PDB file of C-alpha atoms in Angstrom:
ATOM      1  CA  MET A 217      12.721 -10.409 -13.209  1.00  0.00           C
ATOM      2  CA  THR A 218      10.411  -7.771 -14.661  1.00  0.00           C
ATOM      3  CA  SER A 219      11.153  -4.412 -13.031  1.00  0.00           C
ATOM      4  CA  LEU A 220       8.812  -3.371 -10.224  1.00  0.00           C
ATOM      5  CA  ALA A 221       8.117  -0.131  -8.364  1.00  0.00           C
ATOM      6  CA  PHE A 222       6.034   0.690  -5.309  1.00  0.00           C
ATOM      7  CA  ASP A 223       2.581   1.815  -6.418  1.00  0.00           C
ATOM      8  CA  HIS A 224       0.345   2.234  -3.378  1.00  0.00           C
ATOM      9  CA  LEU A 225      -0.596   1.293   0.158  1.00  0.00           C
ATOM     10  CA  VAL A 226      -4.168   0.104   0.665  1.00  0.00           C
ATOM     11  CA  HIS A 227      -5.508   1.280   4.036  1.00  0.00           C
ATOM     12  CA  PHE A 228      -8.764  -0.455   4.999  1.00  0.00           C
ATOM     13  CA  SER A 229     -11.035   2.308   6.293  1.00  0.00           C
ATOM     14  CA  SER A 230     -14.546   2.515   7.732  1.00  0.00           C
ATOM     15  CA  ASP A 231     -14.582   6.207   6.744  1.00  0.00           C
ATOM     16  CA  PRO A 232     -12.236   7.158   3.867  1.00  0.00           C
ATOM     17  CA  SER A 233     -13.603  10.717   3.806  1.00  0.00           C
ATOM     18  CA  LEU A 234     -12.625  11.217   7.454  1.00  0.00           C
ATOM     19  CA  ALA A 235      -9.117   9.956   6.636  1.00  0.00           C
ATOM     20  CA  LYS A 236      -8.923  12.464   3.791  1.00  0.00           C
ATOM     21  CA  ASN A 237     -10.016  15.348   6.019  1.00  0.00           C
ATOM     22  CA  THR A 238      -7.549  14.377   8.755  1.00  0.00           C
ATOM     23  CA  MET A 239      -4.662  14.381   6.284  1.00  0.00           C
ATOM     24  CA  LEU A 240      -5.748  17.788   4.981  1.00  0.00           C
ATOM     25  CA  GLN A 241      -5.442  19.137   8.533  1.00  0.00           C
ATOM     26  CA  HIS A 242      -1.800  17.983   8.513  1.00  0.00           C
ATOM     27  CA  GLY A 243      -1.003  19.699   5.210  1.00  0.00           C
ATOM     28  CA  ILE A 244      -1.336  16.639   3.005  1.00  0.00           C
ATOM     29  CA  GLN A 245      -3.546  17.095  -0.037  1.00  0.00           C
ATOM     30  CA  ALA A 246      -5.991  14.195  -0.201  1.00  0.00           C
ATOM     31  CA  ILE A 247      -8.828  13.812  -2.659  1.00  0.00           C
ATOM     32  CA  GLU A 248     -12.008  11.879  -3.276  1.00  0.00           C
ATOM     33  CA  GLY A 249     -11.208   8.967  -5.548  1.00  0.00           C
ATOM     34  CA  GLY A 250     -14.396   7.331  -6.719  1.00  0.00           C
ATOM     35  CA  LYS A 251     -16.625   4.290  -6.591  1.00  0.00           C
ATOM     36  CA  HIS A 252     -15.896   0.736  -7.710  1.00  0.00           C
ATOM     37  CA  GLU A 253     -19.450  -0.256  -8.625  1.00  0.00           C
ATOM     38  CA  ASN A 254     -18.651  -3.931  -9.254  1.00  0.00           C
ATOM     39  CA  TRP A 255     -17.006  -4.296  -5.838  1.00  0.00           C
ATOM     40  CA  GLY A 256     -19.264  -2.105  -3.706  1.00  0.00           C
ATOM     41  CA  THR A 257     -16.292  -0.020  -2.555  1.00  0.00           C
ATOM     42  CA  TYR A 258     -15.039   3.565  -2.726  1.00  0.00           C
ATOM     43  CA  ASN A 259     -11.819   5.372  -1.878  1.00  0.00           C
ATOM     44  CA  THR A 260      -9.965   8.547  -1.043  1.00  0.00           C
ATOM     45  CA  LEU A 261      -6.370   9.105  -2.120  1.00  0.00           C
ATOM     46  CA  ALA A 262      -3.171  11.002  -1.321  1.00  0.00           C
ATOM     47  CA  TYR A 263      -0.534  11.111  -4.069  1.00  0.00           C
ATOM     48  CA  PHE A 264       3.229  11.574  -3.715  1.00  0.00           C
ATOM     49  CA  GLY A 265       4.443  11.534  -7.299  1.00  0.00           C
ATOM     50  CA  MET A 266       3.613   8.104  -8.717  1.00  0.00           C
ATOM     51  CA  GLY A 267       3.103   6.468  -5.317  1.00  0.00           C
ATOM     52  CA  TYR A 268       0.055   6.977  -3.152  1.00  0.00           C
ATOM     53  CA  ILE A 269      -2.122   5.994  -0.202  1.00  0.00           C
ATOM     54  CA  GLU A 270      -5.577   4.562  -0.863  1.00  0.00           C
ATOM     55  CA  TRP A 271      -8.127   4.595   1.953  1.00  0.00           C
ATOM     56  CA  LEU A 272     -10.508   1.881   0.794  1.00  0.00           C
ATOM     57  CA  GLY A 273     -13.979   1.558   2.278  1.00  0.00           C
ATOM     58  CA  ILE A 274     -17.158  -0.417   1.726  1.00  0.00           C
ATOM     59  CA  GLN A 275     -20.070   1.514   0.255  1.00  0.00           C
ATOM     60  CA  ASP A 276     -22.452  -1.340  -0.543  1.00  0.00           C
ATOM     61  CA  PRO A 277     -21.860  -4.386   1.689  1.00  0.00           C
ATOM     62  CA  SER A 278     -24.425  -6.434  -0.255  1.00  0.00           C
ATOM     63  CA  VAL A 279     -22.135  -6.174  -3.302  1.00  0.00           C
ATOM     64  CA  SER A 280     -18.764  -6.423  -1.510  1.00  0.00           C
ATOM     65  CA  ILE A 281     -19.634  -9.599   0.359  1.00  0.00           C
ATOM     66  CA  GLN A 282     -20.393 -11.408  -2.905  1.00  0.00           C
ATOM     67  CA  VAL A 283     -17.126 -10.529  -4.684  1.00  0.00           C
ATOM     68  CA  ASP A 284     -15.335 -13.797  -5.461  1.00  0.00           C
ATOM     69  CA  ASP A 285     -12.770 -12.792  -8.099  1.00  0.00           C
ATOM     70  CA  ASN A 286     -10.793 -10.083  -6.256  1.00  0.00           C
ATOM     71  CA  PRO A 287      -8.667 -11.183  -3.264  1.00  0.00           C
ATOM     72  CA  LEU A 288      -8.142  -7.563  -2.158  1.00  0.00           C
ATOM     73  CA  ILE A 289     -11.872  -6.951  -1.721  1.00  0.00           C
ATOM     74  CA  GLN A 290     -12.247 -10.323  -0.002  1.00  0.00           C
ATOM     75  CA  GLN A 291      -9.475  -9.326   2.417  1.00  0.00           C
ATOM     76  CA  LEU A 292     -11.151  -5.961   3.031  1.00  0.00           C
ATOM     77  CA  VAL A 293     -14.496  -7.605   3.834  1.00  0.00           C
ATOM     78  CA  THR A 294     -12.807 -10.063   6.212  1.00  0.00           C
ATOM     79  CA  GLU A 295     -10.485  -7.652   8.018  1.00  0.00           C
ATOM     80  CA  LEU A 296     -12.352  -4.338   8.248  1.00  0.00           C
ATOM     81  CA  PRO A 297     -14.540  -5.626  11.136  1.00  0.00           C
ATOM     82  CA  LEU A 298     -11.281  -6.032  13.131  1.00  0.00           C
ATOM     83  CA  GLY A 299     -10.750  -2.265  12.900  1.00  0.00           C
ATOM     84  CA  ASP A 300      -9.322   0.259  10.454  1.00  0.00           C
ATOM     85  CA  HIS A 301      -5.730  -0.544   9.434  1.00  0.00           C
ATOM     86  CA  PRO A 302      -3.348  -0.699   6.462  1.00  0.00           C
ATOM     87  CA  GLY A 303      -3.902  -4.060   4.809  1.00  0.00           C
ATOM     88  CA  ARG A 304      -1.818  -4.621   1.693  1.00  0.00           C
ATOM     89  CA  ILE A 305       0.588  -3.048  -0.767  1.00  0.00           C
ATOM     90  CA  ALA A 306       0.581  -2.893  -4.554  1.00  0.00           C
ATOM     91  CA  LEU A 307       3.655  -2.958  -6.779  1.00  0.00           C
ATOM     92  CA  ARG A 308       3.550  -1.464 -10.258  1.00  0.00           C
ATOM     93  CA  THR A 309       4.614  -3.184 -13.460  1.00  0.00           C
ATOM     94  CA  ASN A 310       4.590  -2.110 -17.095  1.00  0.00           C
ATOM     95  CA  ASN A 311       4.618  -5.688 -18.386  1.00  0.00           C
ATOM     96  CA  MET A 312       2.164  -7.866 -16.508  1.00  0.00           C
ATOM     97  CA  ASP A 313       2.332 -10.709 -19.032  1.00  0.00           C
ATOM     98  CA  GLN A 314       6.089 -11.091 -18.552  1.00  0.00           C
ATOM     99  CA  LEU A 315       5.739 -10.640 -14.786  1.00  0.00           C
ATOM    100  CA  ALA A 316       3.271 -13.533 -14.702  1.00  0.00           C
ATOM    101  CA  VAL A 317       5.787 -15.715 -16.549  1.00  0.00           C
ATOM    102  CA  ASP A 318       8.570 -14.696 -14.139  1.00  0.00           C
ATOM    103  CA  LEU A 319       6.469 -15.450 -11.054  1.00  0.00           C
ATOM    104  CA  LYS A 320       5.323 -18.817 -12.378  1.00  0.00           C
ATOM    105  CA  GLU A 321       8.970 -19.726 -13.011  1.00  0.00           C
ATOM    106  CA  LYS A 322       9.535 -19.131  -9.288  1.00  0.00           C
ATOM    107  CA  GLY A 323       6.872 -21.743  -8.538  1.00  0.00           C
ATOM    108  CA  LEU A 324       4.082 -19.339  -7.613  1.00  0.00           C
ATOM    109  CA  LYS A 325       0.410 -19.846  -8.394  1.00  0.00           C
ATOM    110  CA  LEU A 326      -1.370 -16.749  -9.670  1.00  0.00           C
ATOM    111  CA  HIS A 327      -4.880 -15.310  -9.640  1.00  0.00           C
ATOM    112  CA  GLY A 328      -5.826 -12.906 -12.392  1.00  0.00           C
ATOM    113  CA  PRO A 329      -5.347 -10.569 -14.093  1.00  0.00           C
ATOM    114  CA  VAL A 330      -8.401  -8.903 -12.531  1.00  0.00           C
ATOM    115  CA  LYS A 331      -9.684  -5.881 -14.446  1.00  0.00           C
ATOM    116  CA  GLY A 332     -10.520  -2.727 -12.497  1.00  0.00           C
ATOM    117  CA  SER A 333     -12.063   0.617 -13.340  1.00  0.00           C
ATOM    118  CA  ARG A 334     -13.682   3.647 -11.764  1.00  0.00           C
ATOM    119  CA  LEU A 335     -14.919   7.084 -12.744  1.00  0.00           C
ATOM    120  CA  THR A 336     -13.036  10.047 -11.313  1.00  0.00           C
ATOM    121  CA  GLU A 337     -14.900  13.063  -9.968  1.00  0.00           C
ATOM    122  CA  SER A 338     -14.225  14.775 -13.303  1.00  0.00           C
ATOM    123  CA  GLY A 339     -15.847  11.892 -15.176  1.00  0.00           C
ATOM    124  CA  GLU A 340     -12.645  10.325 -16.532  1.00  0.00           C
ATOM    125  CA  LEU A 341     -12.651   6.527 -16.705  1.00  0.00           C
ATOM    126  CA  LEU A 342      -9.550   5.009 -15.099  1.00  0.00           C
ATOM    127  CA  GLN A 343      -8.693   1.421 -15.984  1.00  0.00           C
ATOM    128  CA  TRP A 344      -6.129  -1.020 -14.645  1.00  0.00           C
ATOM    129  CA  SER A 345      -5.288  -4.711 -14.254  1.00  0.00           C
ATOM    130  CA  MET A 346      -4.314  -6.500 -11.051  1.00  0.00           C
ATOM    131  CA  LEU A 347      -2.447  -9.758 -10.548  1.00  0.00           C
ATOM    132  CA  PHE A 348      -2.416 -11.676  -7.258  1.00  0.00           C
ATOM    133  CA  ILE A 349      -0.243 -14.457  -5.900  1.00  0.00           C
ATOM    134  CA  ALA A 350      -2.477 -17.281  -4.672  1.00  0.00           C
ATOM    135  CA  GLU A 351      -1.488 -18.178  -1.115  1.00  0.00           C
ATOM    136  CA  GLU A 352      -2.917 -20.464   1.529  1.00  0.00           C
ATOM    137  CA  GLN A 353      -3.542 -18.408   4.672  1.00  0.00           C
ATOM    138  CA  PRO A 354      -0.465 -16.140   4.523  1.00  0.00           C
ATOM    139  CA  THR A 355       0.719 -14.434   7.696  1.00  0.00           C
ATOM    140  CA  LEU A 356       1.873 -11.369   5.736  1.00  0.00           C
ATOM    141  CA  PRO A 357      -0.090 -10.943   2.484  1.00  0.00           C
ATOM    142  CA  LEU A 358       2.239 -10.785  -0.487  1.00  0.00           C
ATOM    143  CA  PRO A 359       1.920  -7.678  -2.668  1.00  0.00           C
ATOM    144  CA  PHE A 360      -0.465  -7.623  -5.557  1.00  0.00           C
ATOM    145  CA  PHE A 361       0.635  -6.170  -8.876  1.00  0.00           C
ATOM    146  CA  ILE A 362      -0.978  -3.425 -10.888  1.00  0.00           C
ATOM    147  CA  GLN A 363      -0.600  -2.227 -14.451  1.00  0.00           C
ATOM    148  CA  TRP A 364      -2.314   1.018 -15.341  1.00  0.00           C
ATOM    149  CA  GLY A 365      -4.159   1.556 -18.605  1.00  0.00           C
ATOM    150  CA  GLU A 366      -1.950   4.434 -19.708  1.00  0.00           C
ATOM    151  CA  ASP A 367       1.753   5.198 -19.979  1.00  0.00           C
ATOM    152  CA  ASP A 368       3.716   6.205 -16.851  1.00  0.00           C
ATOM    153  CA  ALA A 369       4.719   9.552 -18.366  1.00  0.00           C
ATOM    154  CA  ILE A 370       1.082  10.480 -18.990  1.00  0.00           C
ATOM    155  CA  ARG A 371       0.016   9.408 -15.498  1.00  0.00           C
ATOM    156  CA  ARG A 372       2.930  11.278 -13.900  1.00  0.00           C
ATOM    157  CA  GLU A 373       1.872  14.499 -15.615  1.00  0.00           C
ATOM    158  CA  LYS A 374      -1.771  14.058 -14.620  1.00  0.00           C
ATOM    159  CA  LEU A 375      -0.870  13.345 -10.990  1.00  0.00           C
ATOM    160  CA  LYS A 376       1.290  16.456 -10.533  1.00  0.00           C
ATOM    161  CA  VAL A 377      -1.749  18.533  -9.587  1.00  0.00           C
ATOM    162  CA  HIS A 378      -2.537  16.088  -6.745  1.00  0.00           C
ATOM    163  CA  SER A 379       1.056  15.862  -5.456  1.00  0.00           C
ATOM    164  CA  SER A 380       1.381  19.452  -4.211  1.00  0.00           C
ATOM    165  CA  HIS A 381       1.220  19.451  -0.401  1.00  0.00           C
ATOM    166  CA  PRO A 382       1.336  22.391   2.042  1.00  0.00           C
ATOM    167  CA  ALA A 383       3.352  20.079   4.327  1.00  0.00           C
ATOM    168  CA  GLY A 384       6.251  20.036   1.839  1.00  0.00           C
ATOM    169  CA  SER A 385       7.538  18.414  -1.350  1.00  0.00           C
ATOM    170  CA  LEU A 386       6.671  15.033   0.078  1.00  0.00           C
ATOM    171  CA  GLN A 387       8.003  11.772  -1.318  1.00  0.00           C
ATOM    172  CA  ILE A 388       7.535   8.242  -0.050  1.00  0.00           C
ATOM    173  CA  LYS A 389      10.739   7.012   1.572  1.00  0.00           C
ATOM    174  CA  ASP A 390       9.574   3.761   3.160  1.00  0.00           C
ATOM    175  CA  VAL A 391       6.535   1.536   3.292  1.00  0.00           C
ATOM    176  CA  LEU A 392       6.366   0.113   6.823  1.00  0.00           C
ATOM    177  CA  LEU A 393       5.627  -3.573   7.438  1.00  0.00           C
ATOM    178  CA  ALA A 394       5.309  -5.255  10.845  1.00  0.00           C
ATOM    179  CA  VAL A 395       6.613  -8.841  10.917  1.00  0.00           C
ATOM    180  CA  GLU A 396       7.366 -11.559  13.456  1.00  0.00           C
ATOM    181  CA  ASP A 397      10.420 -13.084  11.739  1.00  0.00           C
ATOM    182  CA  LEU A 398      12.511 -10.379  10.065  1.00  0.00           C
ATOM    183  CA  ASP A 399      15.111 -12.692   8.520  1.00  0.00           C
ATOM    184  CA  ASP A 400      12.468 -14.959   7.006  1.00  0.00           C
ATOM    185  CA  LYS A 401      10.485 -12.145   5.400  1.00  0.00           C
ATOM    186  CA  ILE A 402      13.569 -10.338   4.074  1.00  0.00           C
ATOM    187  CA  SER A 403      14.885 -13.589   2.596  1.00  0.00           C
ATOM    188  CA  ARG A 404      11.586 -14.576   0.987  1.00  0.00           C
ATOM    189  CA  TRP A 405      10.543 -11.214  -0.446  1.00  0.00           C
ATOM    190  CA  SER A 406      14.033 -10.352  -1.741  1.00  0.00           C
ATOM    191  CA  SER A 407      14.205 -13.737  -3.468  1.00  0.00           C
ATOM    192  CA  LEU A 408      10.697 -13.615  -4.951  1.00  0.00           C
ATOM    193  CA  PHE A 409      10.996 -10.084  -6.318  1.00  0.00           C
ATOM    194  CA  ASP A 410      14.788  -9.778  -6.860  1.00  0.00           C
ATOM    195  CA  LEU A 411      15.175  -6.819  -4.486  1.00  0.00           C
ATOM    196  CA  GLN A 412      18.395  -5.424  -2.990  1.00  0.00           C
ATOM    197  CA  VAL A 413      18.689  -5.838   0.792  1.00  0.00           C
ATOM    198  CA  GLY A 414      19.840  -3.060   3.125  1.00  0.00           C
ATOM    199  CA  GLU A 415      21.565  -3.275   6.506  1.00  0.00           C
ATOM    200  CA  ALA A 416      19.471  -4.063   9.587  1.00  0.00           C
ATOM    201  CA  PHE A 417      19.226  -1.377  12.289  1.00  0.00           C
ATOM    202  CA  ILE A 418      17.375  -0.622  15.511  1.00  0.00           C
ATOM    203  CA  ASN A 419      14.574   1.958  15.538  1.00  0.00           C
ATOM    204  CA  GLU A 420      14.427   2.940  19.194  1.00  0.00           C
ATOM    205  CA  LYS A 421      11.283   5.039  18.753  1.00  0.00           C
ATOM    206  CA  TRP A 422       9.326   1.995  17.578  1.00  0.00           C
ATOM    207  CA  GLY A 423      11.157  -0.544  19.754  1.00  0.00           C
ATOM    208  CA  ALA A 424      11.981  -2.546  16.641  1.00  0.00           C
ATOM    209  CA  LYS A 425      14.726  -4.020  14.497  1.00  0.00           C
ATOM    210  CA  CYS A 426      14.206  -2.948  10.877  1.00  0.00           C
ATOM    211  CA  GLN A 427      15.642  -3.741   7.448  1.00  0.00           C
ATOM    212  CA  ARG A 428      14.952  -2.416   3.935  1.00  0.00           C
ATOM    213  CA  LEU A 429      14.303  -3.922   0.562  1.00  0.00           C
ATOM    214  CA  TYR A 430      14.968  -1.235  -2.029  1.00  0.00           C
ATOM    215  CA  LEU A 431      12.286  -0.329  -4.561  1.00  0.00           C
ATOM    216  CA  PRO A 432      11.753   2.730  -6.790  1.00  0.00           C
ATOM    217  CA  HIS A 433       9.147   5.196  -5.447  1.00  0.00           C
ATOM    218  CA  GLY A 434       9.223   3.720  -1.936  1.00  0.00           C
ATOM    219  CA  SER A 435      11.381   1.059  -0.306  1.00  0.00           C
ATOM    220  CA  LEU A 436       9.924  -1.684   1.890  1.00  0.00           C
ATOM    221  CA  LEU A 437      10.961  -1.358   5.543  1.00  0.00           C
ATOM    222  CA  PHE A 438      10.288  -4.545   7.516  1.00  0.00           C
ATOM    223  CA  CYS A 439      10.262  -4.202  11.305  1.00  0.00           C
ATOM    224  CA  THR A 440      10.082  -6.763  14.107  1.00  0.00           C
ATOM    225  CA  PRO A 441       9.655  -5.804  17.779  1.00  0.00           C
ATOM    226  CA  VAL A 442      12.562  -6.056  20.205  1.00  0.00           C
ATOM    227  CA  GLU A 443      10.651  -4.353  23.037  1.00  0.00           C
ATOM    228  CA  ASP A 444       7.292  -2.734  23.730  1.00  0.00           C
ATOM    229  CA  GLY A 445       6.277  -0.174  21.114  1.00  0.00           C
ATOM    230  CA  ILE A 446       4.096   0.541  18.115  1.00  0.00           C
ATOM    231  CA  VAL A 447       5.301  -2.445  16.073  1.00  0.00           C
ATOM    232  CA  LYS A 448       4.566  -4.899  18.888  1.00  0.00           C
ATOM    233  CA  ASP A 449       1.159  -3.302  19.464  1.00  0.00           C
ATOM    234  CA  TYR A 450       0.319  -3.440  15.774  1.00  0.00           C
ATOM    235  CA  LEU A 451       1.291  -7.102  15.473  1.00  0.00           C
ATOM    236  CA  HIS A 452      -0.875  -7.922  18.484  1.00  0.00           C
ATOM    237  CA  ALA A 453      -3.870  -6.104  16.980  1.00  0.00           C
ATOM    238  CA  PHE A 454      -3.655  -7.085  13.307  1.00  0.00           C
ATOM    239  CA  GLY A 455      -0.885  -9.628  12.787  1.00  0.00           C
ATOM    240  CA  GLU A 456       1.758  -9.216  10.087  1.00  0.00           C
ATOM    241  CA  ARG A 457       0.616  -6.332   7.921  1.00  0.00           C
ATOM    242  CA  PRO A 458       1.779  -2.972   6.539  1.00  0.00           C
ATOM    243  CA  PHE A 459       1.439  -0.348   9.255  1.00  0.00           C
ATOM    244  CA  GLY A 460       2.091   2.950   7.465  1.00  0.00           C
ATOM    245  CA  LEU A 461       4.518   5.104   5.496  1.00  0.00           C
ATOM    246  CA  GLN A 462       7.539   7.311   6.073  1.00  0.00           C
ATOM    247  CA  LEU A 463       7.444  10.482   3.973  1.00  0.00           C
ATOM    248  CA  GLU A 464      10.477  12.719   3.456  1.00  0.00           C
ATOM    249  CA  ASN A 465      11.082  16.357   2.425  1.00  0.00           C
ATOM    250  CA  GLY A 466       8.536  17.792   4.850  1.00  0.00           C
ATOM    251  CA  ARG A 467       8.564  21.359   6.179  1.00  0.00           C
ATOM    252  CA  GLN A 468       8.550  19.948   9.706  1.00  0.00           C
ATOM    253  CA  ASN A 469       8.584  16.580  11.441  1.00  0.00           C
ATOM    254  CA  GLN A 470       5.152  15.074  11.981  1.00  0.00           C
ATOM    255  CA  SER A 471       3.815  11.741  13.200  1.00  0.00           C
ATOM    256  CA  ILE A 472       0.207  11.179  12.177  1.00  0.00           C
ATOM    257  CA  LEU A 473      -1.656   8.313  13.832  1.00  0.00           C
ATOM    258  CA  LEU A 474      -4.663   7.664  11.622  1.00  0.00           C
ATOM    259  CA  GLN A 475      -7.187   4.835  11.603  1.00  0.00           C
ATOM    260  CA  GLY A 476      -4.778   2.207  12.874  1.00  0.00           C
ATOM    261  CA  GLY A 477      -1.803   3.337  10.766  1.00  0.00           C
ATOM    262  CA  ILE A 478       1.153   5.687  11.217  1.00  0.00           C
ATOM    263  CA  TYR A 479       2.261   8.288   8.667  1.00  0.00           C
ATOM    264  CA  GLU A 480       5.577   9.892   9.580  1.00  0.00           C
ATOM    265  CA  ILE A 481       6.933  13.014   7.893  1.00  0.00           C
ATOM    266  CA  THR A 482      10.605  13.904   8.251  1.00  0.00           C
ATOM    267  CA  LYS A 483      11.950  17.386   7.639  1.00  0.00           C
ATOM    268  CA  GLU A 484      13.858  18.073   4.407  1.00  0.00           C
TER     269      GLU A 484
END
């Protein structure tokens, strides 16, 4: 299987600028991203090395509602009226052509690649390609895949300026996903993407049983409720979806509840 790494969490947001300002108050540097003219959307971003959070909002509904070639934008248009919440994750590849072959060999139907681009605030044109797995009404949307238009080493150097946070030398430890059937999701995702499985454990704070799939730049932590708590509440509100991130190497412990998601910082 072509090697994969966590790239970013897409957080559907009615006000990405408010999300950015809230994170700044907690010592997390967040920036204006830019506009996606062809999709009628815009974003704000918080980088942690190569991985990041994208708060994705609708700027021109008349454009967004007509998008028919990008499943992420279609999901955003459908789900944002339910309330702000994390909606999907992206995994990074450096060889999308080979990845497509690998996924098809596993019996999956694909949509794409879909080309993307936007202008940064400095006027630089960013370009990328996205690949989606075509699914019929999934309970938990499978990741989409992204390949950036420049080498990882170049991107890493460019992103350093955005990865300096007053809250600490923050890195993504876990991407949090709320699920109904933990065993089923762990089995399916580990098989599809050839990921190593960790030991299951109880998170008493969340009232959930959790288990990891290991990925560079941010492992996937699946959680299912065993009692009342944030995971049960999130499932009730939004169904099986990502529900936030755990960040490590902070100066102090923080738990940031923001627009339907949770961003936890643990002390270094």
